[in-house]
Amino acid sequence: MTIELEIVQDWRVFATDHSLAGVALSGDDTVVSWSDGRETAFHRFFLRDNCPCSQCYLPLTREQLFEVTDAPADLAVHSAAISAAGDLIIGWTDGHASRYAPGWLRAHAPDAQSRAERHAARAQPFIWGREYADALQSFDYGDIMADDGALWTWLSALKSSGLTLIRNVPVEEEALLGPIARISHLRETNFGRVFDVKSKPRADSAAYTSVNLPAHTDLPTRELQPGVQFLHCLQNEATGGESVFVDGFAIGEAMRKHHPGEFATITTTPMAFWNRDDRTDYRWSAPAIALNDEGDLDEVRFANFLRGPIDAPAEKMGDIYAALRLFQAMTRDPKYFIERRLAPGDMWAFDNRRVMHARREFDPQTGSRHLQGAYVDRDEINSRWRVLSRQLGEPC
Amino acid sequence: MTIELEIVQDWRVFATDHSLAGVALSGDDTVVSWSDGRETAFHRFFLRDNCPCSQCYLPLTREQLFEVTDAPADLAVHSAAISAAGDLIIGWTDGHASRYAPGWLRAHAPDAQSRAERHAARAQPFIWGREYADALQSFDYGDIMADDGALWTWLSALKSSGLTLIRNVPVEEEALLGPIARISHLRETNFGRVFDVKSKPRADSAAYTSVNLPAHTDLPTRELQPGVQFLHCLQNEATGGESVFVDGFAIGEAMRKHHPGEFATITTTPMAFWNRDDRTDYRWSAPAIALNDEGDLDEVRFANFLRGPIDAPAEKMGDIYAALRLFQAMTRDPKYFIERRLAPGDMWAFDNRRVMHARREFDPQTGSRHLQGAYVDRDEINSRWRVLSRQLGEPC
């Protein structure tokens, strides 16, 4: 029997180190054995769901047309074989046929060992503290604007450390939109597409006054805090106003290690954050440090000046305040922060959902201070980084 | 002793039904008794944290200046009393003094009964199925644009049912931006600030073809799916192309009740959603139905044509596919959907994180079909609704 099956190629690449050595049927599963001795059981619906033929996938959009609900409940594998080219060929009891490349199967294998390998291969964040002040690399605006390799290097650093400095950005209003356009669109908020950080006579946020702003993330009042913040210095003549950055993941990992009780509390207690304005009323509650499903640090959410009353059972208040006070004290500990004075043309890009920023009080009588800011979500950074990685031949 | 304490007023209003009947100190707690006999224990740090005086809050922005970390670990209540005006007056061992209105204390009381009352008072979604086709209320564009009361009524319906129809929207490009501007800014995506749904020769998404689009949410590939989708009909002359809407919360609640095993699986199994494009590479994984911390339905996330391979242990695949097939079959069950043909000037506004939409296949040879769409996040809807409620004297 000759089977001609057109495979609709996905954009994802996969390693082709392992070939199929054998195949056997067992109940609901098709069990393949690999050239390195590993075995993987693929459930009949998993295989049917992922049939890559051009009837099941629309070649134009590479989007799936087949829906697994369309398969009868008793659909079974009628025949399973390895083709001369080394692909797995499945014949189904309803007459459909499917072909799977061994690299694709290995890349998505649901056996415990393959899943553990995928998990272990994920990028880990680079955690930093005060010592990073000396090591902090800066990137050049011209390089980022002109060269995809430089763009990829910068975005890689931003994803890993959460804090990067770009120099030689033109000292012009909205110049920060240049690097943003190299990524994607920006994330608009009620403060505008671009926001101007300077002292305003009728401030609706502490950011627009000259007071000390303690370490915080921006817009913790939103369900999704903006992912990456760009902060471009146009003028900085006033006395004071230094920028301070704290890696919230460093504090989170230190709490996990040295204060496990407080870490458990801070990662599970929702904290309310509110805005207080006559035109808007944003509210959100979430833990100050959030973990993902695997227990990795995922997000820091904290601005003391926006915090609402804690809504928790009375008997837990003591533990909650102990954890909150520890967390906040750590954000002020010099071992965790770096402090810099911005010069016109400097631009910070930092992960607003990880790196807290603070501003020292400044004296508006001593000179002008004007920063412009904008946000881009993590999704956009990740998407652009993956496409660049694809184009540059880097794994992603 | 006369205490003069300026209280910085928050924007939040609270009921003033209950007065303070007594106060006593007990360890870390200040225990107040209420006119209805209830007792509430307030932890010393909770009270100190929420001192509303003008030293602790910046009156200009109503943002907190005091940070609870600034309080010494051994800070204690030195004196607690009820003032002639009925407020709770606390004198602290470090010399600070605080005054709390009884309405504020009751509104944030951490005793179990008060917390349960707050929980029970939260708005519940209005769940619907096919019968809603007849009951579906429509709103008038002119009213929404001119009248804050009409705007509030529409947004209330949108928040409750997740699906609303607006009529008499001008049949002009970008007319959908009018109602959006009545709310706030929009949520831009890589498909633009406004997207045009029509068949394109080089489609990068099934939305831009004429094929049947099964029930789905838009952009499940993003960490935060867009909250509310606006879909404005400019032309609809082609045969076919009817709009179908499914309340995903109705399916979720039916699964919870009648298929608890599948419900447990579908609410806890991350599903991967990918885009497949040469310029972008978005990926996100989350359950098709997500619950919030209290176990309420929070979000539906599903587009079969964007789904990636399920990454789960081999031994769980059978249960996962059983749950997925059931969920998908329910989205096709006529008892859960309503179907309408849009006329030019009609505009749907629906909660894209709850209501799945589908489009029947149409024949592009039989006439033009052109819809314009845009997104606004739930945060913006909620914020605008709260401010309107405040202005109109409605509870929020």
JSON list of N, CA and C in Angstrom, two decimals, chain A residues 11-12 49 62-63 66-71 110 115 118 188 193 206 223 276-277 281-282 304 307 311 314 321 325 328 332 353 379-380 383 386, chain B residues 12 49 62-63 66-71 110 115 118 188 193 206 223 276-277 281-283 304 307 311 314 321 325 328 332 353 380 383 386 390:
[
{"chain": "A", "resi": 11, "resn": "TRP", "atom": "N", "xyz": [5.30, 26.17, 11.89]},
{"chain": "A", "resi": 11, "resn": "TRP", "atom": "CA", "xyz": [6.49, 27.03, 11.94]},
{"chain": "A", "resi": 11, "resn": "TRP", "atom": "C", "xyz": [7.52, 26.50, 12.92]},
{"chain": "A", "resi": 12, "resn": "ARG", "atom": "N", "xyz": [7.08, 25.67, 13.84]},
{"chain": "A", "resi": 12, "resn": "ARG", "atom": "CA", "xyz": [7.99, 25.20, 14.87]},
{"chain": "A", "resi": 12, "resn": "ARG", "atom": "C", "xyz": [9.00, 24.23, 14.27]},
{"chain": "A", "resi": 49, "resn": "ASP", "atom": "N", "xyz": [-6.04, 13.90, 16.89]},
{"chain": "A", "resi": 49, "resn": "ASP", "atom": "CA", "xyz": [-6.15, 15.36, 17.04]},
{"chain": "A", "resi": 49, "resn": "ASP", "atom": "C", "xyz": [-5.02, 16.08, 16.32]},
{"chain": "A", "resi": 62, "resn": "ARG", "atom": "N", "xyz": [-2.30, 27.45, 8.19]},
{"chain": "A", "resi": 62, "resn": "ARG", "atom": "CA", "xyz": [-1.74, 26.47, 9.13]},
{"chain": "A", "resi": 62, "resn": "ARG", "atom": "C", "xyz": [-2.61, 26.35, 10.37]},
{"chain": "A", "resi": 63, "resn": "GLU", "atom": "N", "xyz": [-3.91, 26.50, 10.21]},
{"chain": "A", "resi": 63, "resn": "GLU", "atom": "CA", "xyz": [-4.83, 26.37, 11.34]},
{"chain": "A", "resi": 63, "resn": "GLU", "atom": "C", "xyz": [-5.65, 25.10, 11.18]},
{"chain": "A", "resi": 66, "resn": "PHE", "atom": "N", "xyz": [-9.97, 20.20, 11.36]},
{"chain": "A", "resi": 66, "resn": "PHE", "atom": "CA", "xyz": [-10.53, 19.06, 12.05]},
{"chain": "A", "resi": 66, "resn": "PHE", "atom": "C", "xyz": [-10.74, 19.38, 13.52]},
{"chain": "A", "resi": 67, "resn": "GLU", "atom": "N", "xyz": [-11.85, 18.93, 14.07]},
{"chain": "A", "resi": 67, "resn": "GLU", "atom": "CA", "xyz": [-12.08, 19.07, 15.51]},
{"chain": "A", "resi": 67, "resn": "GLU", "atom": "C", "xyz": [-12.23, 17.66, 16.09]},
{"chain": "A", "resi": 68, "resn": "VAL", "atom": "N", "xyz": [-11.58, 17.42, 17.21]},
{"chain": "A", "resi": 68, "resn": "VAL", "atom": "CA", "xyz": [-11.50, 16.06, 17.75]},
{"chain": "A", "resi": 68, "resn": "VAL", "atom": "C", "xyz": [-12.89, 15.54, 18.13]},
{"chain": "A", "resi": 69, "resn": "THR", "atom": "N", "xyz": [-13.82, 16.45, 18.36]},
{"chain": "A", "resi": 69, "resn": "THR", "atom": "CA", "xyz": [-15.21, 16.04, 18.61]},
{"chain": "A", "resi": 69, "resn": "THR", "atom": "C", "xyz": [-15.80, 15.33, 17.40]},
{"chain": "A", "resi": 70, "resn": "ASP", "atom": "N", "xyz": [-15.27, 15.61, 16.23]},
{"chain": "A", "resi": 70, "resn": "ASP", "atom": "CA", "xyz": [-15.78, 14.96, 15.01]},
{"chain": "A", "resi": 70, "resn": "ASP", "atom": "C", "xyz": [-15.42, 13.48, 14.93]},
{"chain": "A", "resi": 71, "resn": "ALA", "atom": "N", "xyz": [-14.43, 13.07, 15.72]},
{"chain": "A", "resi": 71, "resn": "ALA", "atom": "CA", "xyz": [-14.05, 11.66, 15.70]},
{"chain": "A", "resi": 71, "resn": "ALA", "atom": "C", "xyz": [-15.06, 10.86, 16.51]},
{"chain": "A", "resi": 110, "resn": "PRO", "atom": "N", "xyz": [4.50, 12.50, 25.41]},
{"chain": "A", "resi": 110, "resn": "PRO", "atom": "CA", "xyz": [3.93, 12.69, 26.75]},
{"chain": "A", "resi": 110, "resn": "PRO", "atom": "C", "xyz": [4.47, 11.72, 27.80]},
{"chain": "A", "resi": 115, "resn": "ARG", "atom": "N", "xyz": [8.80, 14.72, 29.03]},
{"chain": "A", "resi": 115, "resn": "ARG", "atom": "CA", "xyz": [8.20, 15.93, 29.60]},
{"chain": "A", "resi": 115, "resn": "ARG", "atom": "C", "xyz": [9.17, 16.60, 30.58]},
{"chain": "A", "resi": 118, "resn": "ARG", "atom": "N", "xyz": [11.75, 18.54, 28.64]},
{"chain": "A", "resi": 118, "resn": "ARG", "atom": "CA", "xyz": [11.23, 19.82, 28.14]},
{"chain": "A", "resi": 118, "resn": "ARG", "atom": "C", "xyz": [11.17, 20.85, 29.26]},
{"chain": "A", "resi": 188, "resn": "GLU", "atom": "N", "xyz": [-1.59, 50.68, 25.45]},
{"chain": "A", "resi": 188, "resn": "GLU", "atom": "CA", "xyz": [-2.15, 51.96, 25.87]},
{"chain": "A", "resi": 188, "resn": "GLU", "atom": "C", "xyz": [-2.78, 51.79, 27.26]},
{"chain": "A", "resi": 193, "resn": "ARG", "atom": "N", "xyz": [-1.03, 56.76, 25.44]},
{"chain": "A", "resi": 193, "resn": "ARG", "atom": "CA", "xyz": [-0.16, 55.83, 24.73]},
{"chain": "A", "resi": 193, "resn": "ARG", "atom": "C", "xyz": [1.28, 56.03, 25.22]},
{"chain": "A", "resi": 206, "resn": "ALA", "atom": "N", "xyz": [0.84, 59.80, 42.47]},
{"chain": "A", "resi": 206, "resn": "ALA", "atom": "CA", "xyz": [2.09, 60.22, 43.13]},
{"chain": "A", "resi": 206, "resn": "ALA", "atom": "C", "xyz": [3.23, 60.34, 42.12]},
{"chain": "A", "resi": 223, "resn": "GLU", "atom": "N", "xyz": [-5.81, 43.97, 35.86]},
{"chain": "A", "resi": 223, "resn": "GLU", "atom": "CA", "xyz": [-5.74, 42.50, 35.86]},
{"chain": "A", "resi": 223, "resn": "GLU", "atom": "C", "xyz": [-4.39, 42.04, 35.31]},
{"chain": "A", "resi": 276, "resn": "ARG", "atom": "N", "xyz": [-7.32, 55.80, 42.79]},
{"chain": "A", "resi": 276, "resn": "ARG", "atom": "CA", "xyz": [-8.16, 56.76, 43.51]},
{"chain": "A", "resi": 276, "resn": "ARG", "atom": "C", "xyz": [-8.20, 58.01, 42.66]},
{"chain": "A", "resi": 277, "resn": "ASP", "atom": "N", "xyz": [-9.25, 58.15, 41.86]},
{"chain": "A", "resi": 277, "resn": "ASP", "atom": "CA", "xyz": [-9.31, 59.21, 40.87]},
{"chain": "A", "resi": 277, "resn": "ASP", "atom": "C", "xyz": [-10.78, 59.57, 40.66]},
{"chain": "A", "resi": 281, "resn": "ASP", "atom": "N", "xyz": [-11.73, 54.16, 38.08]},
{"chain": "A", "resi": 281, "resn": "ASP", "atom": "CA", "xyz": [-11.84, 53.37, 39.31]},
{"chain": "A", "resi": 281, "resn": "ASP", "atom": "C", "xyz": [-11.41, 51.95, 39.00]},
{"chain": "A", "resi": 282, "resn": "TYR", "atom": "N", "xyz": [-10.10, 51.77, 39.01]},
{"chain": "A", "resi": 282, "resn": "TYR", "atom": "CA", "xyz": [-9.51, 50.46, 38.71]},
{"chain": "A", "resi": 282, "resn": "TYR", "atom": "C", "xyz": [-9.24, 49.72, 40.02]},
{"chain": "A", "resi": 304, "resn": "ASN", "atom": "N", "xyz": [2.83, 50.28, 47.19]},
{"chain": "A", "resi": 304, "resn": "ASN", "atom": "CA", "xyz": [2.23, 50.53, 48.50]},
{"chain": "A", "resi": 304, "resn": "ASN", "atom": "C", "xyz": [1.21, 51.67, 48.46]},
{"chain": "A", "resi": 307, "resn": "ARG", "atom": "N", "xyz": [-2.24, 50.50, 47.48]},
{"chain": "A", "resi": 307, "resn": "ARG", "atom": "CA", "xyz": [-2.75, 49.31, 48.15]},
{"chain": "A", "resi": 307, "resn": "ARG", "atom": "C", "xyz": [-4.04, 49.62, 48.89]},
{"chain": "A", "resi": 311, "resn": "ASP", "atom": "N", "xyz": [-8.14, 42.22, 52.69]},
{"chain": "A", "resi": 311, "resn": "ASP", "atom": "CA", "xyz": [-9.39, 41.50, 52.99]},
{"chain": "A", "resi": 311, "resn": "ASP", "atom": "C", "xyz": [-9.02, 40.05, 53.27]},
{"chain": "A", "resi": 314, "resn": "ALA", "atom": "N", "xyz": [-9.62, 37.55, 60.12]},
{"chain": "A", "resi": 314, "resn": "ALA", "atom": "CA", "xyz": [-8.96, 38.26, 61.22]},
{"chain": "A", "resi": 314, "resn": "ALA", "atom": "C", "xyz": [-7.79, 37.47, 61.79]},
{"chain": "A", "resi": 321, "resn": "TYR", "atom": "N", "xyz": [0.66, 40.43, 57.88]},
{"chain": "A", "resi": 321, "resn": "TYR", "atom": "CA", "xyz": [1.47, 41.66, 58.06]},
{"chain": "A", "resi": 321, "resn": "TYR", "atom": "C", "xyz": [2.93, 41.34, 58.30]},
{"chain": "A", "resi": 325, "resn": "ARG", "atom": "N", "xyz": [5.51, 43.07, 55.83]},
{"chain": "A", "resi": 325, "resn": "ARG", "atom": "CA", "xyz": [6.57, 43.94, 56.37]},
{"chain": "A", "resi": 325, "resn": "ARG", "atom": "C", "xyz": [7.95, 43.42, 55.97]},
{"chain": "A", "resi": 328, "resn": "GLN", "atom": "N", "xyz": [8.47, 44.20, 52.20]},
{"chain": "A", "resi": 328, "resn": "GLN", "atom": "CA", "xyz": [8.69, 45.62, 51.96]},
{"chain": "A", "resi": 328, "resn": "GLN", "atom": "C", "xyz": [10.06, 46.05, 52.48]},
{"chain": "A", "resi": 332, "resn": "ARG", "atom": "N", "xyz": [13.84, 47.63, 50.44]},
{"chain": "A", "resi": 332, "resn": "ARG", "atom": "CA", "xyz": [14.65, 48.79, 50.82]},
{"chain": "A", "resi": 332, "resn": "ARG", "atom": "C", "xyz": [16.08, 48.41, 51.16]},
{"chain": "A", "resi": 353, "resn": "ARG", "atom": "N", "xyz": [6.59, 43.59, 35.60]},
{"chain": "A", "resi": 353, "resn": "ARG", "atom": "CA", "xyz": [5.94, 42.56, 36.39]},
{"chain": "A", "resi": 353, "resn": "ARG", "atom": "C", "xyz": [6.97, 41.75, 37.17]},
{"chain": "A", "resi": 379, "resn": "ASP", "atom": "N", "xyz": [3.73, 39.49, 26.00]},
{"chain": "A", "resi": 379, "resn": "ASP", "atom": "CA", "xyz": [3.37, 38.74, 24.80]},
{"chain": "A", "resi": 379, "resn": "ASP", "atom": "C", "xyz": [4.12, 39.25, 23.56]},
{"chain": "A", "resi": 380, "resn": "GLU", "atom": "N", "xyz": [4.19, 40.57, 23.45]},
{"chain": "A", "resi": 380, "resn": "GLU", "atom": "CA", "xyz": [4.80, 41.16, 22.24]},
{"chain": "A", "resi": 380, "resn": "GLU", "atom": "C", "xyz": [6.30, 40.95, 22.24]},
{"chain": "A", "resi": 383, "resn": "SER", "atom": "N", "xyz": [6.82, 37.23, 21.42]},
{"chain": "A", "resi": 383, "resn": "SER", "atom": "CA", "xyz": [6.54, 36.91, 20.02]},
{"chain": "A", "resi": 383, "resn": "SER", "atom": "C", "xyz": [7.67, 37.40, 19.12]},
{"chain": "A", "resi": 386, "resn": "ARG", "atom": "N", "xyz": [10.79, 35.33, 19.56]},
{"chain": "A", "resi": 386, "resn": "ARG", "atom": "CA", "xyz": [10.72, 34.00, 18.94]},
{"chain": "A", "resi": 386, "resn": "ARG", "atom": "C", "xyz": [10.90, 34.08, 17.43]},
{"chain": "B", "resi": 12, "resn": "ARG", "atom": "N", "xyz": [-14.37, 55.67, 47.79]},
{"chain": "B", "resi": 12, "resn": "ARG", "atom": "CA", "xyz": [-15.34, 54.62, 48.06]},
{"chain": "B", "resi": 12, "resn": "ARG", "atom": "C", "xyz": [-16.37, 55.10, 49.06]},
{"chain": "B", "resi": 49, "resn": "ASP", "atom": "N", "xyz": [-1.89, 50.38, 59.42]},
{"chain": "B", "resi": 49, "resn": "ASP", "atom": "CA", "xyz": [-1.72, 50.42, 57.96]},
{"chain": "B", "resi": 49, "resn": "ASP", "atom": "C", "xyz": [-2.78, 51.31, 57.33]},
{"chain": "B", "resi": 62, "resn": "ARG", "atom": "N", "xyz": [-4.78, 61.10, 47.20]},
{"chain": "B", "resi": 62, "resn": "ARG", "atom": "CA", "xyz": [-5.40, 60.04, 48.00]},
{"chain": "B", "resi": 62, "resn": "ARG", "atom": "C", "xyz": [-4.57, 58.76, 47.97]},
{"chain": "B", "resi": 63, "resn": "GLU", "atom": "N", "xyz": [-3.28, 58.91, 47.90]},
{"chain": "B", "resi": 63, "resn": "GLU", "atom": "CA", "xyz": [-2.40, 57.74, 47.88]},
{"chain": "B", "resi": 63, "resn": "GLU", "atom": "C", "xyz": [-1.62, 57.68, 49.20]},
{"chain": "B", "resi": 66, "resn": "PHE", "atom": "N", "xyz": [2.49, 56.59, 54.15]},
{"chain": "B", "resi": 66, "resn": "PHE", "atom": "CA", "xyz": [2.99, 55.71, 55.21]},
{"chain": "B", "resi": 66, "resn": "PHE", "atom": "C", "xyz": [3.16, 54.29, 54.68]},
{"chain": "B", "resi": 67, "resn": "GLU", "atom": "N", "xyz": [4.23, 53.65, 55.10]},
{"chain": "B", "resi": 67, "resn": "GLU", "atom": "CA", "xyz": [4.42, 52.23, 54.76]},
{"chain": "B", "resi": 67, "resn": "GLU", "atom": "C", "xyz": [4.50, 51.44, 56.06]},
{"chain": "B", "resi": 68, "resn": "VAL", "atom": "N", "xyz": [3.78, 50.34, 56.10]},
{"chain": "B", "resi": 68, "resn": "VAL", "atom": "CA", "xyz": [3.64, 49.60, 57.36]},
{"chain": "B", "resi": 68, "resn": "VAL", "atom": "C", "xyz": [4.98, 49.10, 57.88]},
{"chain": "B", "resi": 69, "resn": "THR", "atom": "N", "xyz": [5.94, 48.96, 56.98]},
{"chain": "B", "resi": 69, "resn": "THR", "atom": "CA", "xyz": [7.30, 48.59, 57.39]},
{"chain": "B", "resi": 69, "resn": "THR", "atom": "C", "xyz": [7.92, 49.66, 58.29]},
{"chain": "B", "resi": 70, "resn": "ASP", "atom": "N", "xyz": [7.42, 50.90, 58.18]},
{"chain": "B", "resi": 70, "resn": "ASP", "atom": "CA", "xyz": [7.95, 51.97, 59.01]},
{"chain": "B", "resi": 70, "resn": "ASP", "atom": "C", "xyz": [7.53, 51.83, 60.47]},
{"chain": "B", "resi": 71, "resn": "ALA", "atom": "N", "xyz": [6.50, 51.05, 60.72]},
{"chain": "B", "resi": 71, "resn": "ALA", "atom": "CA", "xyz": [6.05, 50.87, 62.11]},
{"chain": "B", "resi": 71, "resn": "ALA", "atom": "C", "xyz": [7.00, 49.91, 62.82]},
{"chain": "B", "resi": 110, "resn": "PRO", "atom": "N", "xyz": [-12.78, 42.19, 59.17]},
{"chain": "B", "resi": 110, "resn": "PRO", "atom": "CA", "xyz": [-12.25, 40.88, 58.80]},
{"chain": "B", "resi": 110, "resn": "PRO", "atom": "C", "xyz": [-12.86, 39.72, 59.57]},
{"chain": "B", "resi": 115, "resn": "ARG", "atom": "N", "xyz": [-17.12, 39.13, 56.27]},
{"chain": "B", "resi": 115, "resn": "ARG", "atom": "CA", "xyz": [-16.50, 38.71, 55.01]},
{"chain": "B", "resi": 115, "resn": "ARG", "atom": "C", "xyz": [-17.48, 37.89, 54.17]},
{"chain": "B", "resi": 118, "resn": "ARG", "atom": "N", "xyz": [-19.90, 40.20, 52.45]},
{"chain": "B", "resi": 118, "resn": "ARG", "atom": "CA", "xyz": [-19.30, 40.86, 51.29]},
{"chain": "B", "resi": 118, "resn": "ARG", "atom": "C", "xyz": [-19.25, 39.90, 50.10]},
{"chain": "B", "resi": 188, "resn": "GLU", "atom": "N", "xyz": [-5.18, 47.55, 21.66]},
{"chain": "B", "resi": 188, "resn": "GLU", "atom": "CA", "xyz": [-4.58, 47.29, 20.36]},
{"chain": "B", "resi": 188, "resn": "GLU", "atom": "C", "xyz": [-3.99, 45.88, 20.33]},
{"chain": "B", "resi": 193, "resn": "ARG", "atom": "N", "xyz": [-5.47, 48.48, 15.65]},
{"chain": "B", "resi": 193, "resn": "ARG", "atom": "CA", "xyz": [-6.35, 49.08, 16.64]},
{"chain": "B", "resi": 193, "resn": "ARG", "atom": "C", "xyz": [-7.79, 48.69, 16.32]},
{"chain": "B", "resi": 206, "resn": "ALA", "atom": "N", "xyz": [-7.82, 32.18, 9.98]},
{"chain": "B", "resi": 206, "resn": "ALA", "atom": "CA", "xyz": [-9.07, 31.64, 9.43]},
{"chain": "B", "resi": 206, "resn": "ALA", "atom": "C", "xyz": [-10.17, 32.70, 9.43]},
{"chain": "B", "resi": 223, "resn": "GLU", "atom": "N", "xyz": [-1.60, 36.08, 26.88]},
{"chain": "B", "resi": 223, "resn": "GLU", "atom": "CA", "xyz": [-1.72, 35.87, 28.33]},
{"chain": "B", "resi": 223, "resn": "GLU", "atom": "C", "xyz": [-3.08, 36.40, 28.81]},
{"chain": "B", "resi": 276, "resn": "ARG", "atom": "N", "xyz": [0.16, 30.91, 14.20]},
{"chain": "B", "resi": 276, "resn": "ARG", "atom": "CA", "xyz": [1.03, 30.30, 13.19]},
{"chain": "B", "resi": 276, "resn": "ARG", "atom": "C", "xyz": [1.16, 31.30, 12.06]},
{"chain": "B", "resi": 277, "resn": "ASP", "atom": "N", "xyz": [2.22, 32.07, 12.08]},
{"chain": "B", "resi": 277, "resn": "ASP", "atom": "CA", "xyz": [2.36, 33.20, 11.19]},
{"chain": "B", "resi": 277, "resn": "ASP", "atom": "C", "xyz": [3.85, 33.40, 10.92]},
{"chain": "B", "resi": 281, "resn": "ASP", "atom": "N", "xyz": [4.65, 35.15, 16.68]},
{"chain": "B", "resi": 281, "resn": "ASP", "atom": "CA", "xyz": [4.70, 33.81, 17.28]},
{"chain": "B", "resi": 281, "resn": "ASP", "atom": "C", "xyz": [4.22, 33.93, 18.73]},
{"chain": "B", "resi": 282, "resn": "TYR", "atom": "N", "xyz": [2.90, 33.94, 18.86]},
{"chain": "B", "resi": 282, "resn": "TYR", "atom": "CA", "xyz": [2.28, 34.07, 20.18]},
{"chain": "B", "resi": 282, "resn": "TYR", "atom": "C", "xyz": [1.94, 32.68, 20.69]},
{"chain": "B", "resi": 283, "resn": "ARG", "atom": "N", "xyz": [2.14, 32.46, 21.99]},
{"chain": "B", "resi": 283, "resn": "ARG", "atom": "CA", "xyz": [1.81, 31.17, 22.61]},
{"chain": "B", "resi": 283, "resn": "ARG", "atom": "C", "xyz": [1.33, 31.42, 24.03]},
{"chain": "B", "resi": 304, "resn": "ASN", "atom": "N", "xyz": [-10.35, 26.18, 18.63]},
{"chain": "B", "resi": 304, "resn": "ASN", "atom": "CA", "xyz": [-9.79, 24.90, 18.21]},
{"chain": "B", "resi": 304, "resn": "ASN", "atom": "C", "xyz": [-8.72, 25.07, 17.14]},
{"chain": "B", "resi": 307, "resn": "ARG", "atom": "N", "xyz": [-5.29, 25.74, 18.59]},
{"chain": "B", "resi": 307, "resn": "ARG", "atom": "CA", "xyz": [-4.84, 24.86, 19.67]},
{"chain": "B", "resi": 307, "resn": "ARG", "atom": "C", "xyz": [-3.57, 24.11, 19.29]},
{"chain": "B", "resi": 311, "resn": "ASP", "atom": "N", "xyz": [0.08, 19.12, 26.19]},
{"chain": "B", "resi": 311, "resn": "ASP", "atom": "CA", "xyz": [1.28, 18.66, 26.88]},
{"chain": "B", "resi": 311, "resn": "ASP", "atom": "C", "xyz": [0.85, 18.19, 28.27]},
{"chain": "B", "resi": 314, "resn": "ALA", "atom": "N", "xyz": [1.10, 11.02, 29.73]},
{"chain": "B", "resi": 314, "resn": "ALA", "atom": "CA", "xyz": [0.45, 10.06, 28.84]},
{"chain": "B", "resi": 314, "resn": "ALA", "atom": "C", "xyz": [-0.78, 9.42, 29.49]},
{"chain": "B", "resi": 321, "resn": "TYR", "atom": "N", "xyz": [-8.97, 14.09, 26.84]},
{"chain": "B", "resi": 321, "resn": "TYR", "atom": "CA", "xyz": [-9.72, 14.12, 25.59]},
{"chain": "B", "resi": 321, "resn": "TYR", "atom": "C", "xyz": [-11.21, 13.90, 25.81]},
{"chain": "B", "resi": 325, "resn": "ARG", "atom": "N", "xyz": [-13.63, 16.70, 24.36]},
{"chain": "B", "resi": 325, "resn": "ARG", "atom": "CA", "xyz": [-14.66, 16.34, 23.39]},
{"chain": "B", "resi": 325, "resn": "ARG", "atom": "C", "xyz": [-16.05, 16.72, 23.90]},
{"chain": "B", "resi": 328, "resn": "GLN", "atom": "N", "xyz": [-16.40, 20.58, 23.70]},
{"chain": "B", "resi": 328, "resn": "GLN", "atom": "CA", "xyz": [-16.56, 21.02, 22.31]},
{"chain": "B", "resi": 328, "resn": "GLN", "atom": "C", "xyz": [-17.94, 20.64, 21.76]},
{"chain": "B", "resi": 332, "resn": "ARG", "atom": "N", "xyz": [-21.56, 23.04, 20.39]},
{"chain": "B", "resi": 332, "resn": "ARG", "atom": "CA", "xyz": [-22.34, 22.86, 19.15]},
{"chain": "B", "resi": 332, "resn": "ARG", "atom": "C", "xyz": [-23.79, 22.52, 19.43]},
{"chain": "B", "resi": 353, "resn": "ARG", "atom": "N", "xyz": [-14.00, 36.80, 26.85]},
{"chain": "B", "resi": 353, "resn": "ARG", "atom": "CA", "xyz": [-13.41, 35.84, 27.78]},
{"chain": "B", "resi": 353, "resn": "ARG", "atom": "C", "xyz": [-14.50, 34.99, 28.41]},
{"chain": "B", "resi": 380, "resn": "GLU", "atom": "N", "xyz": [-11.30, 48.26, 31.73]},
{"chain": "B", "resi": 380, "resn": "GLU", "atom": "CA", "xyz": [-11.84, 49.57, 31.31]},
{"chain": "B", "resi": 380, "resn": "GLU", "atom": "C", "xyz": [-13.36, 49.59, 31.47]},
{"chain": "B", "resi": 383, "resn": "SER", "atom": "N", "xyz": [-13.98, 49.86, 35.25]},
{"chain": "B", "resi": 383, "resn": "SER", "atom": "CA", "xyz": [-13.66, 51.19, 35.78]},
{"chain": "B", "resi": 383, "resn": "SER", "atom": "C", "xyz": [-14.74, 52.20, 35.39]},
{"chain": "B", "resi": 386, "resn": "ARG", "atom": "N", "xyz": [-17.96, 51.58, 37.27]},
{"chain": "B", "resi": 386, "resn": "ARG", "atom": "CA", "xyz": [-17.90, 52.00, 38.68]},
{"chain": "B", "resi": 386, "resn": "ARG", "atom": "C", "xyz": [-18.03, 53.52, 38.82]},
{"chain": "B", "resi": 390, "resn": "ARG", "atom": "N", "xyz": [-21.01, 55.48, 40.67]},
{"chain": "B", "resi": 390, "resn": "ARG", "atom": "CA", "xyz": [-20.74, 56.49, 41.69]},
{"chain": "B", "resi": 390, "resn": "ARG", "atom": "C", "xyz": [-21.53, 57.77, 41.38]}
]
